[in-house]
């Protein structure tokens, strides 16, 4: 959507059959659209960690941005504050914060390469990137949770989140980053080092 007003109109239009629990405006205001204990229609077709129907088991946050510009500081500050609150209310760890592009690779690209995932990771609100051993990419992406789609589409989705500057064919930096994220996720699930 071009701006918050257009996004809000679409999210509140019953004919659009799309909604979200929260809308974060460009100026940092947050607006509740659907109660968190109700199902919103934000995720659409896709899966994460082998489970479909992401709508029924997630809180959807729409961040107004057309995708062709950076996210304003006030908006990112609001996203951080909102995530902290939602994650505390529902006992969600950083491994539970995903992008639309993560669960629907090839179909969705939001929030896109300009979203500040690194800041969320530094705040403990999302999985961090890093460099691990050079392991097979497909295995690491499966352990992280990416759905089984065409390898190039999965790589593109992973890069949107962890290596937005990456281009071309799979490389050692992709494999090492994915191995790091998979190991971090495994440690978080085991309660080690988190």
mmCIF file of C-alpha atoms in Angstrom:
data_model
loop_
_atom_site.group_PDB
_atom_site.id
_atom_site.type_symbol
_atom_site.label_atom_id
_atom_site.label_comp_id
_atom_site.label_asym_id
_atom_site.label_seq_id
_atom_site.Cartn_x
_atom_site.Cartn_y
_atom_site.Cartn_z
ATOM 1 C CA UNK A 1 0.000 0.000 0.000
ATOM 2 C CA UNK A 2 1.150 3.538 -0.745
ATOM 3 C CA UNK A 3 0.498 4.806 2.799
ATOM 4 C CA UNK A 4 -1.146 4.024 6.141
ATOM 5 C CA UNK A 5 -4.566 5.304 5.091
ATOM 6 C CA UNK A 6 -4.624 2.969 2.091
ATOM 7 C CA UNK A 7 -3.372 0.041 4.197
ATOM 8 C CA UNK A 8 -5.968 0.682 6.891
ATOM 9 C CA UNK A 9 -8.787 0.939 4.341
ATOM 10 C CA UNK A 10 -7.822 -2.407 2.826
ATOM 11 C CA UNK A 11 -7.374 -4.119 6.196
ATOM 12 C CA UNK A 12 -10.813 -2.929 7.317
ATOM 13 C CA UNK A 13 -12.641 -3.760 4.067
ATOM 14 C CA UNK A 14 -14.577 -7.042 4.526
ATOM 15 C CA UNK A 15 -14.520 -7.607 0.757
ATOM 16 C CA UNK A 16 -10.711 -7.695 0.780
ATOM 17 C CA UNK A 17 -10.711 -10.689 3.149
ATOM 18 C CA UNK A 18 -7.453 -9.513 4.708
ATOM 19 C CA UNK A 19 -6.860 -8.110 8.181
ATOM 20 C CA UNK A 20 -4.233 -7.755 10.884
ATOM 21 C CA UNK A 21 -4.260 -7.451 14.640
ATOM 22 C CA UNK A 22 -2.129 -4.325 14.600
ATOM 23 C CA UNK A 23 -1.295 -1.514 12.190
ATOM 24 C CA UNK A 24 1.859 0.549 12.752
ATOM 25 C CA UNK A 25 1.636 3.990 11.142
ATOM 26 C CA UNK A 26 4.608 5.752 9.562
ATOM 27 C CA UNK A 27 4.606 8.294 12.406
ATOM 28 C CA UNK A 28 4.875 5.558 15.057
ATOM 29 C CA UNK A 29 1.242 5.346 16.139
ATOM 30 C CA UNK A 30 -0.027 1.819 16.682
ATOM 31 C CA UNK A 31 -3.629 0.904 16.061
ATOM 32 C CA UNK A 32 -5.388 -2.251 17.213
ATOM 33 C CA UNK A 33 -7.622 -3.586 14.434
ATOM 34 C CA UNK A 34 -8.493 -7.120 15.620
ATOM 35 C CA UNK A 35 -8.358 -8.363 19.241
ATOM 36 C CA UNK A 36 -5.269 -10.542 19.698
ATOM 37 C CA UNK A 37 -7.348 -13.481 20.926
ATOM 38 C CA UNK A 38 -9.304 -13.507 17.645
ATOM 39 C CA UNK A 39 -8.150 -14.853 14.287
ATOM 40 C CA UNK A 40 -7.071 -12.237 11.746
ATOM 41 C CA UNK A 41 -6.557 -12.886 8.039
ATOM 42 C CA UNK A 42 -3.018 -11.555 7.758
ATOM 43 C CA UNK A 43 -0.827 -14.480 6.810
ATOM 44 C CA UNK A 44 -2.598 -16.117 3.888
ATOM 45 C CA UNK A 45 -1.323 -19.308 2.292
ATOM 46 C CA UNK A 46 2.007 -20.516 3.606
ATOM 47 C CA UNK A 47 3.595 -22.438 6.434
ATOM 48 C CA UNK A 48 6.265 -22.119 9.089
ATOM 49 C CA UNK A 49 8.182 -24.885 10.831
ATOM 50 C CA UNK A 50 6.022 -27.488 9.079
ATOM 51 C CA UNK A 51 2.692 -26.039 10.213
ATOM 52 C CA UNK A 52 0.056 -24.541 7.930
ATOM 53 C CA UNK A 53 -2.719 -22.088 8.854
ATOM 54 C CA UNK A 54 -0.407 -19.479 10.294
ATOM 55 C CA UNK A 55 -3.432 -17.158 10.728
ATOM 56 C CA UNK A 56 -4.821 -19.317 13.533
ATOM 57 C CA UNK A 57 -1.647 -19.275 15.594
ATOM 58 C CA UNK A 58 -0.087 -15.875 15.161
ATOM 59 C CA UNK A 59 -0.462 -12.157 15.795
ATOM 60 C CA UNK A 60 -0.365 -10.154 12.567
ATOM 61 C CA UNK A 61 1.366 -6.780 12.556
ATOM 62 C CA UNK A 62 1.011 -4.649 9.427
ATOM 63 C CA UNK A 63 3.768 -2.051 9.142
ATOM 64 C CA UNK A 64 2.745 0.680 6.701
ATOM 65 C CA UNK A 65 5.523 0.992 4.134
ATOM 66 C CA UNK A 66 5.289 0.647 0.351
ATOM 67 C CA UNK A 67 8.562 -1.305 0.336
ATOM 68 C CA UNK A 68 10.605 1.189 -1.648
ATOM 69 C CA UNK A 69 11.895 3.257 1.273
ATOM 70 C CA UNK A 70 13.455 2.799 4.694
ATOM 71 C CA UNK A 71 11.203 2.432 7.721
ATOM 72 C CA UNK A 72 11.150 5.717 9.706
ATOM 73 C CA UNK A 73 12.800 5.682 13.142
ATOM 74 C CA UNK A 74 9.513 6.517 14.894
ATOM 75 C CA UNK A 75 7.889 3.558 13.167
ATOM 76 C CA UNK A 76 10.714 1.167 14.070
ATOM 77 C CA UNK A 77 10.589 2.402 17.685
ATOM 78 C CA UNK A 78 6.862 1.647 17.709
ATOM 79 C CA UNK A 79 7.438 -1.824 16.222
ATOM 80 C CA UNK A 80 9.991 -2.561 18.966
ATOM 81 C CA UNK A 81 7.623 -1.417 21.727
ATOM 82 C CA UNK A 82 4.659 -3.303 20.242
ATOM 83 C CA UNK A 83 6.676 -6.500 19.799
ATOM 84 C CA UNK A 84 7.904 -6.326 23.397
ATOM 85 C CA UNK A 85 4.310 -6.067 24.627
ATOM 86 C CA UNK A 86 2.890 -8.785 22.347
ATOM 87 C CA UNK A 87 5.780 -11.155 23.044
ATOM 88 C CA UNK A 88 5.407 -10.678 26.817
ATOM 89 C CA UNK A 89 1.622 -11.196 26.705
ATOM 90 C CA UNK A 90 1.855 -14.408 24.696
ATOM 91 C CA UNK A 91 5.266 -15.714 25.899
ATOM 92 C CA UNK A 92 6.745 -15.557 22.408
ATOM 93 C CA UNK A 93 10.507 -15.826 22.041
ATOM 94 C CA UNK A 94 12.593 -14.219 19.300
ATOM 95 C CA UNK A 95 12.277 -17.410 17.255
ATOM 96 C CA UNK A 96 8.534 -16.740 16.984
ATOM 97 C CA UNK A 97 8.930 -13.432 15.156
ATOM 98 C CA UNK A 98 8.820 -14.033 11.412
ATOM 99 C CA UNK A 99 8.221 -12.099 8.220
ATOM 100 C CA UNK A 100 5.469 -12.651 5.724
ATOM 101 C CA UNK A 101 8.271 -13.489 3.286
ATOM 102 C CA UNK A 102 9.530 -16.239 5.637
ATOM 103 C CA UNK A 103 6.280 -18.213 5.707
ATOM 104 C CA UNK A 104 5.209 -17.512 2.115
ATOM 105 C CA UNK A 105 8.438 -17.484 0.073
ATOM 106 C CA UNK A 106 7.914 -16.489 -3.522
ATOM 107 C CA UNK A 107 4.412 -15.210 -2.816
ATOM 108 C CA UNK A 108 5.295 -12.410 -0.374
ATOM 109 C CA UNK A 109 8.366 -10.220 0.068
ATOM 110 C CA UNK A 110 7.292 -8.034 2.986
ATOM 111 C CA UNK A 111 8.533 -6.409 5.046
ATOM 112 C CA UNK A 112 11.338 -6.386 2.465
ATOM 113 C CA UNK A 113 15.078 -5.748 2.377
ATOM 114 C CA UNK A 114 14.882 -2.300 4.027
ATOM 115 C CA UNK A 115 13.335 -3.568 7.264
ATOM 116 C CA UNK A 116 15.729 -3.378 10.232
ATOM 117 C CA UNK A 117 15.838 -7.028 11.359
ATOM 118 C CA UNK A 118 19.276 -6.401 12.850
ATOM 119 C CA UNK A 119 17.823 -3.901 15.311
ATOM 120 C CA UNK A 120 15.102 -6.366 16.345
ATOM 121 C CA UNK A 121 17.761 -9.041 16.876
ATOM 122 C CA UNK A 122 19.898 -6.662 18.960
ATOM 123 C CA UNK A 123 16.826 -5.914 21.082
ATOM 124 C CA UNK A 124 16.241 -9.671 21.585
ATOM 125 C CA UNK A 125 13.051 -9.566 19.524
ATOM 126 C CA UNK A 126 14.120 -11.664 16.523
ATOM 127 C CA UNK A 127 16.687 -14.265 15.563
ATOM 128 C CA UNK A 128 20.129 -12.800 14.882
ATOM 129 C CA UNK A 129 22.271 -13.489 11.852
ATOM 130 C CA UNK A 130 25.887 -14.530 12.136
ATOM 131 C CA UNK A 131 28.465 -16.927 10.731
ATOM 132 C CA UNK A 132 28.543 -20.604 11.628
ATOM 133 C CA UNK A 133 30.101 -23.614 9.934
ATOM 134 C CA UNK A 134 29.686 -24.171 6.187
ATOM 135 C CA UNK A 135 26.837 -26.710 6.253
ATOM 136 C CA UNK A 136 24.293 -27.684 3.567
ATOM 137 C CA UNK A 137 21.915 -24.773 3.061
ATOM 138 C CA UNK A 138 18.765 -26.845 2.528
ATOM 139 C CA UNK A 139 19.183 -28.626 5.874
ATOM 140 C CA UNK A 140 19.708 -25.366 7.764
ATOM 141 C CA UNK A 141 16.743 -23.643 6.113
ATOM 142 C CA UNK A 142 14.510 -26.592 6.992
ATOM 143 C CA UNK A 143 15.679 -26.498 10.633
ATOM 144 C CA UNK A 144 14.991 -22.752 10.768
ATOM 145 C CA UNK A 145 11.444 -23.303 9.506
ATOM 146 C CA UNK A 146 11.335 -22.280 5.857
ATOM 147 C CA UNK A 147 8.726 -24.234 3.880
ATOM 148 C CA UNK A 148 9.884 -26.733 1.241
ATOM 149 C CA UNK A 149 9.713 -24.667 -1.947
ATOM 150 C CA UNK A 150 12.071 -24.252 -4.896
ATOM 151 C CA UNK A 151 15.631 -23.816 -3.519
ATOM 152 C CA UNK A 152 16.148 -20.461 -5.264
ATOM 153 C CA UNK A 153 12.898 -19.103 -3.772
ATOM 154 C CA UNK A 154 13.879 -20.304 -0.289
ATOM 155 C CA UNK A 155 17.297 -18.700 -0.642
ATOM 156 C CA UNK A 156 15.692 -15.407 -1.727
ATOM 157 C CA UNK A 157 13.366 -15.457 1.306
ATOM 158 C CA UNK A 158 16.249 -16.236 3.670
ATOM 159 C CA UNK A 159 18.320 -13.429 2.160
ATOM 160 C CA UNK A 160 15.467 -10.920 2.520
ATOM 161 C CA UNK A 161 15.628 -11.530 6.241
ATOM 162 C CA UNK A 162 19.279 -12.225 7.025
ATOM 163 C CA UNK A 163 21.407 -11.180 4.029
ATOM 164 C CA UNK A 164 19.471 -8.614 1.935
ATOM 165 C CA UNK A 165 22.638 -7.605 0.103
ATOM 166 C CA UNK A 166 23.234 -11.196 -1.099
ATOM 167 C CA UNK A 167 22.912 -11.847 -4.815
ATOM 168 C CA UNK A 168 23.411 -14.618 -7.318
ATOM 169 C CA UNK A 169 23.810 -18.288 -6.625
ATOM 170 C CA UNK A 170 24.071 -19.786 -3.140
ATOM 171 C CA UNK A 171 27.452 -19.099 -1.568
ATOM 172 C CA UNK A 172 29.406 -20.041 1.548
ATOM 173 C CA UNK A 173 28.226 -16.870 3.329
ATOM 174 C CA UNK A 174 24.589 -17.978 2.841
ATOM 175 C CA UNK A 175 25.333 -21.464 4.159
ATOM 176 C CA UNK A 176 27.319 -20.187 7.134
ATOM 177 C CA UNK A 177 24.651 -17.636 8.088
ATOM 178 C CA UNK A 178 21.863 -20.220 7.810
ATOM 179 C CA UNK A 179 23.882 -22.684 9.919
ATOM 180 C CA UNK A 180 24.360 -19.973 12.578
ATOM 181 C CA UNK A 181 20.631 -19.149 12.665
ATOM 182 C CA UNK A 182 19.687 -22.847 12.836
ATOM 183 C CA UNK A 183 22.136 -23.434 15.708
ATOM 184 C CA UNK A 184 20.919 -20.325 17.558
ATOM 185 C CA UNK A 185 17.333 -21.514 17.175
ATOM 186 C CA UNK A 186 18.205 -24.990 18.451
ATOM 187 C CA UNK A 187 19.969 -23.486 21.474
ATOM 188 C CA UNK A 188 16.996 -21.183 22.166
ATOM 189 C CA UNK A 189 14.616 -24.143 22.073
ATOM 190 C CA UNK A 190 16.858 -26.052 24.468
ATOM 191 C CA UNK A 191 17.076 -23.026 26.772
ATOM 192 C CA UNK A 192 20.849 -22.758 26.262
ATOM 193 C CA UNK A 193 22.502 -19.366 25.956
ATOM 194 C CA UNK A 194 19.312 -17.366 25.529
#
